[in-house]
CSV table of C-alpha atoms in Angstrom, one decimal:
chain,number,residue,atom,x,y,z
A,1,UNK,CA,0.0,-0.2,0.1
A,2,UNK,CA,3.1,2.3,0.9
A,3,UNK,CA,5.2,1.4,-2.3
A,4,UNK,CA,6.4,4.9,-2.4
A,5,UNK,CA,7.5,5.1,1.8
A,6,UNK,CA,5.8,8.3,1.8
A,7,UNK,CA,3.4,7.7,4.8
A,8,UNK,CA,7.0,5.5,6.4
A,9,UNK,CA,8.5,9.2,5.6
A,10,UNK,CA,6.1,11.1,7.2
A,11,UNK,CA,5.9,8.9,10.7
A,12,UNK,CA,9.4,8.9,11.0
A,13,UNK,CA,9.7,12.2,10.5
A,14,UNK,CA,6.9,13.4,13.7
A,15,UNK,CA,9.3,10.5,15.6
A,16,UNK,CA,12.4,12.5,14.6
A,17,UNK,CA,11.1,15.7,15.9
A,18,UNK,CA,9.5,14.5,18.8
A,19,UNK,CA,13.2,12.4,19.9
A,20,UNK,CA,14.8,15.9,19.4
A,21,UNK,CA,12.2,17.3,21.6
A,22,UNK,CA,12.4,15.2,24.7
A,23,UNK,CA,16.6,15.4,24.0
A,24,UNK,CA,16.6,19.5,24.1
A,25,UNK,CA,14.3,19.1,26.9
A,26,UNK,CA,16.6,17.0,28.7
A,27,UNK,CA,19.3,19.3,28.5
A,28,UNK,CA,18.0,22.5,29.6
A,29,UNK,CA,16.7,20.4,32.6
A,30,UNK,CA,20.2,18.9,33.4
A,31,UNK,CA,22.1,22.8,33.2
A,32,UNK,CA,19.1,23.8,35.0
A,33,UNK,CA,19.3,21.6,37.8
A,34,UNK,CA,23.4,22.1,37.7
A,35,UNK,CA,22.6,26.0,38.1
A,36,UNK,CA,20.7,26.1,40.7
A,37,UNK,CA,22.9,23.5,42.9
A,38,UNK,CA,26.1,25.6,41.6
A,39,UNK,CA,24.0,28.8,42.8
A,40,UNK,CA,23.0,26.6,46.3
A,41,UNK,CA,26.5,25.5,47.2
A,42,UNK,CA,27.9,29.4,47.3
A,43,UNK,CA,28.9,29.8,51.4
A,44,UNK,CA,32.2,27.4,52.1
A,45,UNK,CA,29.7,26.3,55.5
A,46,UNK,CA,26.3,25.0,54.0
A,47,UNK,CA,23.8,23.5,56.4
A,48,UNK,CA,23.7,20.0,55.5
A,49,UNK,CA,19.9,18.8,56.2
A,50,UNK,CA,19.1,22.8,54.9
A,51,UNK,CA,21.4,21.4,51.2
A,52,UNK,CA,19.3,17.4,51.6
A,53,UNK,CA,15.9,18.8,51.5
A,54,UNK,CA,16.6,21.2,48.9
A,55,UNK,CA,17.5,18.6,47.2
A,56,UNK,CA,15.8,16.0,47.4
A,57,UNK,CA,12.6,17.7,48.9
A,58,UNK,CA,10.3,18.1,46.0
A,59,UNK,CA,11.3,15.3,43.9
A,60,UNK,CA,10.8,12.6,46.7
A,61,UNK,CA,7.6,14.3,46.9
A,62,UNK,CA,6.7,14.1,43.2
A,63,UNK,CA,7.9,10.4,43.2
A,64,UNK,CA,5.8,9.4,45.9
A,65,UNK,CA,2.7,11.3,44.4
A,66,UNK,CA,3.2,9.4,41.1
A,67,UNK,CA,3.6,6.2,42.9
A,68,UNK,CA,0.4,7.0,45.0
A,69,UNK,CA,-1.3,8.0,41.4
A,70,UNK,CA,-0.2,5.0,39.8
A,71,UNK,CA,-2.1,2.6,42.3
A,72,UNK,CA,-5.0,4.5,42.2
A,73,UNK,CA,-5.8,4.5,38.4
A,74,UNK,CA,-4.0,1.3,37.4
A,75,UNK,CA,-5.6,-0.2,34.7
A,76,UNK,CA,-7.7,2.7,33.5
A,77,UNK,CA,-7.2,4.1,30.8
A,78,UNK,CA,-5.6,8.1,30.1
A,79,UNK,CA,-7.7,10.9,29.6
A,80,UNK,CA,-8.2,12.7,26.5
A,81,UNK,CA,-6.5,16.0,28.3
A,82,UNK,CA,-3.0,15.0,26.5
A,83,UNK,CA,-4.1,14.5,23.2
A,84,UNK,CA,-6.1,18.0,23.2
A,85,UNK,CA,-2.9,19.7,24.6
A,86,UNK,CA,-0.1,18.1,22.7
A,87,UNK,CA,-1.5,17.6,19.0
A,88,UNK,CA,0.8,16.0,16.8
A,89,UNK,CA,-1.0,18.3,13.8
A,90,UNK,CA,1.7,20.9,15.6
A,91,UNK,CA,4.6,18.1,14.8
A,92,UNK,CA,4.0,18.2,11.3
A,93,UNK,CA,2.1,20.9,8.4
A,94,UNK,CA,0.6,19.4,5.7
A,95,UNK,CA,-3.0,19.1,4.0
A,96,UNK,CA,-2.3,16.0,2.0
A,97,UNK,CA,-3.8,12.4,3.0
A,98,UNK,CA,-0.9,11.2,3.6
A,99,UNK,CA,0.0,13.8,6.6
A,100,UNK,CA,-3.3,13.8,8.0
A,101,UNK,CA,-3.5,10.1,8.0
A,102,UNK,CA,0.1,10.3,10.2
A,103,UNK,CA,-1.8,12.7,12.7
A,104,UNK,CA,-4.9,10.9,12.9
A,105,UNK,CA,-2.5,7.6,13.4
A,106,UNK,CA,-0.8,9.6,16.7
A,107,UNK,CA,-4.0,11.1,18.0
A,108,UNK,CA,-5.4,7.7,18.5
A,109,UNK,CA,-2.2,6.8,20.3
A,110,UNK,CA,-2.2,9.7,22.6
A,111,UNK,CA,-6.1,8.0,24.0
A,112,UNK,CA,-4.5,4.5,24.1
A,113,UNK,CA,-3.8,3.5,27.8
A,114,UNK,CA,-0.4,3.3,27.2
A,115,UNK,CA,0.1,6.5,26.6
A,116,UNK,CA,0.1,7.1,30.7
A,117,UNK,CA,3.6,5.1,30.3
A,118,UNK,CA,4.7,7.2,27.9
A,119,UNK,CA,3.8,9.8,29.8
A,120,UNK,CA,5.3,8.8,33.0
A,121,UNK,CA,8.6,7.6,30.9
A,122,UNK,CA,9.6,11.0,29.6
A,123,UNK,CA,8.6,12.8,33.2
A,124,UNK,CA,10.8,10.2,34.6
A,125,UNK,CA,13.3,11.3,32.0
A,126,UNK,CA,13.6,15.0,32.9
A,127,UNK,CA,13.9,14.0,36.7
A,128,UNK,CA,16.6,12.0,35.8
A,129,UNK,CA,18.5,14.9,33.8
A,130,UNK,CA,17.4,17.5,36.8
A,131,UNK,CA,19.7,15.1,39.5
A,132,UNK,CA,22.5,14.2,36.9
A,133,UNK,CA,22.9,17.8,36.4
A,134,UNK,CA,22.5,18.8,40.0
A,135,UNK,CA,25.5,15.7,40.9
A,136,UNK,CA,28.0,16.8,37.9
A,137,UNK,CA,27.7,20.7,40.1
A,138,UNK,CA,28.0,18.6,43.6
A,139,UNK,CA,31.4,16.6,42.2
A,140,UNK,CA,32.9,19.8,40.7
A,141,UNK,CA,32.3,21.4,43.6
A,142,UNK,CA,33.5,19.2,46.3
A,143,UNK,CA,36.8,18.8,43.6
A,144,UNK,CA,37.5,22.3,43.5
A,145,UNK,CA,36.7,24.3,46.6
A,146,UNK,CA,36.7,22.8,50.0
A,147,UNK,CA,33.1,22.3,52.4
A,148,UNK,CA,32.4,22.8,56.2
A,149,UNK,CA,28.9,21.2,56.7
A,150,UNK,CA,27.3,21.7,59.6
A,151,UNK,CA,23.7,21.2,60.9
A,152,UNK,CA,21.3,23.3,63.5
A,153,UNK,CA,17.9,23.1,65.2
A,154,UNK,CA,15.8,24.3,67.7
A,155,UNK,CA,14.2,21.1,68.3
A,156,UNK,CA,16.0,18.5,67.7
A,157,UNK,CA,18.7,17.2,70.5
A,158,UNK,CA,22.3,15.5,69.3
A,159,UNK,CA,21.1,12.3,69.9
A,160,UNK,CA,17.8,12.6,67.7
A,161,UNK,CA,20.0,14.0,65.0
A,162,UNK,CA,22.4,11.3,65.5
A,163,UNK,CA,20.0,8.6,65.0
A,164,UNK,CA,18.9,10.5,61.9
A,165,UNK,CA,21.8,10.7,60.2
A,166,UNK,CA,22.3,6.9,60.8
A,167,UNK,CA,19.1,6.3,59.5
A,168,UNK,CA,19.8,8.1,56.3
A,169,UNK,CA,23.6,7.2,55.9
A,170,UNK,CA,22.2,3.0,56.0
A,171,UNK,CA,21.5,2.7,52.5
A,172,UNK,CA,24.4,4.7,51.0
A,173,UNK,CA,27.0,2.8,53.3
A,174,UNK,CA,26.3,-0.2,51.7
A,175,UNK,CA,27.5,0.8,48.7
A,176,UNK,CA,30.3,2.0,50.3
A,177,UNK,CA,29.8,6.2,50.7
A,178,UNK,CA,31.1,7.1,54.2
A,179,UNK,CA,28.9,8.1,56.9
A,180,UNK,CA,29.7,10.8,59.5
A,181,UNK,CA,30.1,9.0,63.2
A,182,UNK,CA,29.0,10.3,66.3
A,183,UNK,CA,32.0,12.3,67.2
A,184,UNK,CA,31.9,14.1,63.8
A,185,UNK,CA,27.6,14.7,64.1
A,186,UNK,CA,28.3,16.4,67.0
A,187,UNK,CA,31.1,18.4,66.3
A,188,UNK,CA,29.1,19.9,63.1
A,189,UNK,CA,26.7,21.4,65.2
A,190,UNK,CA,27.0,25.3,64.7
A,191,UNK,CA,29.9,25.1,63.2
A,192,UNK,CA,30.7,28.9,61.6
A,193,UNK,CA,35.0,28.1,60.4
A,194,UNK,CA,36.2,25.0,58.5
A,195,UNK,CA,36.1,21.3,59.7
A,196,UNK,CA,39.0,18.9,59.7
A,197,UNK,CA,39.3,17.5,56.2
A,198,UNK,CA,37.8,14.3,57.2
A,199,UNK,CA,35.0,15.4,58.9
A,200,UNK,CA,34.0,17.1,55.8
A,201,UNK,CA,34.5,14.6,53.6
A,202,UNK,CA,32.0,11.9,55.5
A,203,UNK,CA,29.5,15.0,54.8
A,204,UNK,CA,30.3,14.9,51.6
A,205,UNK,CA,30.0,11.0,51.0
A,206,UNK,CA,26.6,11.0,52.7
A,207,UNK,CA,25.7,14.3,50.3
A,208,UNK,CA,26.7,12.1,47.1
A,209,UNK,CA,24.9,8.8,48.2
A,210,UNK,CA,21.5,10.4,49.6
A,211,UNK,CA,21.5,11.9,45.6
A,212,UNK,CA,22.3,8.7,44.3
A,213,UNK,CA,20.1,6.1,46.3
A,214,UNK,CA,17.1,8.3,47.6
A,215,UNK,CA,17.2,10.6,44.0
A,216,UNK,CA,18.5,9.1,41.4
A,217,UNK,CA,18.1,5.5,41.9
A,218,UNK,CA,14.4,5.5,42.7
A,219,UNK,CA,13.6,7.6,39.5
A,220,UNK,CA,15.4,4.9,37.8
A,221,UNK,CA,13.4,2.5,38.5
A,222,UNK,CA,10.2,4.0,38.1
A,223,UNK,CA,11.7,5.4,34.5
A,224,UNK,CA,12.7,1.6,33.2
A,225,UNK,CA,9.1,0.7,34.9
A,226,UNK,CA,7.4,2.7,32.3
A,227,UNK,CA,9.1,1.7,29.7
A,228,UNK,CA,8.7,-2.1,30.0
A,229,UNK,CA,4.2,-0.9,30.5
A,230,UNK,CA,4.5,1.2,27.7
A,231,UNK,CA,6.5,-1.5,25.3
A,232,UNK,CA,4.0,-4.3,26.4
A,233,UNK,CA,0.9,-2.1,26.1
A,234,UNK,CA,1.6,-0.3,22.6
A,235,UNK,CA,-1.3,0.0,20.5
A,236,UNK,CA,-1.2,-2.7,18.2
A,237,UNK,CA,-3.4,-4.1,15.1
A,238,UNK,CA,-6.3,-7.0,15.2
A,239,UNK,CA,-5.4,-8.3,12.0
A,240,UNK,CA,-8.4,-11.0,12.5
A,241,UNK,CA,-11.1,-7.8,12.4
A,242,UNK,CA,-12.4,-7.8,8.8
A,243,UNK,CA,-11.7,-5.2,7.9
A,244,UNK,CA,-8.0,-5.5,8.1
A,245,UNK,CA,-8.1,-9.4,6.7
A,246,UNK,CA,-10.3,-7.8,3.7
A,247,UNK,CA,-7.1,-5.8,3.2
A,248,UNK,CA,-4.9,-8.6,3.6
A,249,UNK,CA,-6.5,-11.1,1.2
A,250,UNK,CA,-6.8,-8.8,-1.7
A,251,UNK,CA,-2.7,-7.2,-1.8
A,252,UNK,CA,-1.6,-10.5,-0.4
A,253,UNK,CA,-3.8,-12.6,-3.5
A,254,UNK,CA,-1.3,-15.4,-4.9
A,255,UNK,CA,-1.9,-17.2,-8.3
A,256,UNK,CA,-2.3,-20.9,-6.9
A,257,UNK,CA,-3.3,-22.3,-10.9
A,258,UNK,CA,-0.4,-24.0,-12.5
A,259,UNK,CA,0.5,-22.3,-15.8
A,260,UNK,CA,-0.9,-24.9,-18.1
A,261,UNK,CA,-2.2,-22.2,-21.0
A,262,UNK,CA,-0.9,-23.1,-24.5
A,263,UNK,CA,-2.2,-20.7,-26.8
A,264,UNK,CA,-3.8,-21.6,-30.6
A,265,UNK,CA,-1.8,-20.6,-33.8
A,266,UNK,CA,-3.7,-17.7,-35.5
A,267,UNK,CA,-4.0,-19.1,-39.1
A,268,UNK,CA,-1.9,-17.1,-42.0
A,269,UNK,CA,-4.1,-15.3,-44.1
């Protein structure tokens, strides 16, 4: 049917533009994460828990919210609001039949149940780009600058912060990141000057480990989960339907009779 490949070219063009938009947005999000954390870590003495909340607070809330909505809306079709907001006609212009057929195909895909996993994968990809930019900024700043980490609290005691830090550092410690000792935690309270380098490295290891284990790894797992579900729930044609069987029978018709025709010689005048 598409012997000249025009429909395949239009579909490939739309797919390429979608991927290009995703790549550009991922780069922008990565750069914004890098610049945001670079701005946050301008002082030589930083409050560890304040920086950690700025890194992972909103991200954790959004990830938990996505997980809750996924469990609540399990098995339901995606809503049509996205299809009306992001129309495929914005990606390609053309009034010919081939372009209009390709646009209608993508509009049907947006209304399909697998679209929610496609959107989830894209959302997790942007979060991963942001967290990766933050991680690059942390590593870069820790290489070129010497930081001291402190903490302060009006309500929490030293023992409460020691317990909180040990709970927070349990998962990063499993993969080899440093966790501040009790003496280092007590010594870091209300610090206004430089700490010993060994204590600063412990806090730096916990910061990088927390960003990896509580930020990047859960998002990567969610991204893989959405990608697998989207692949399994892609819109497919049911070729057993009479409409498609008629097309197949017409275009795949084969001659099975033997070529045994003998033409009778015409009399010559």
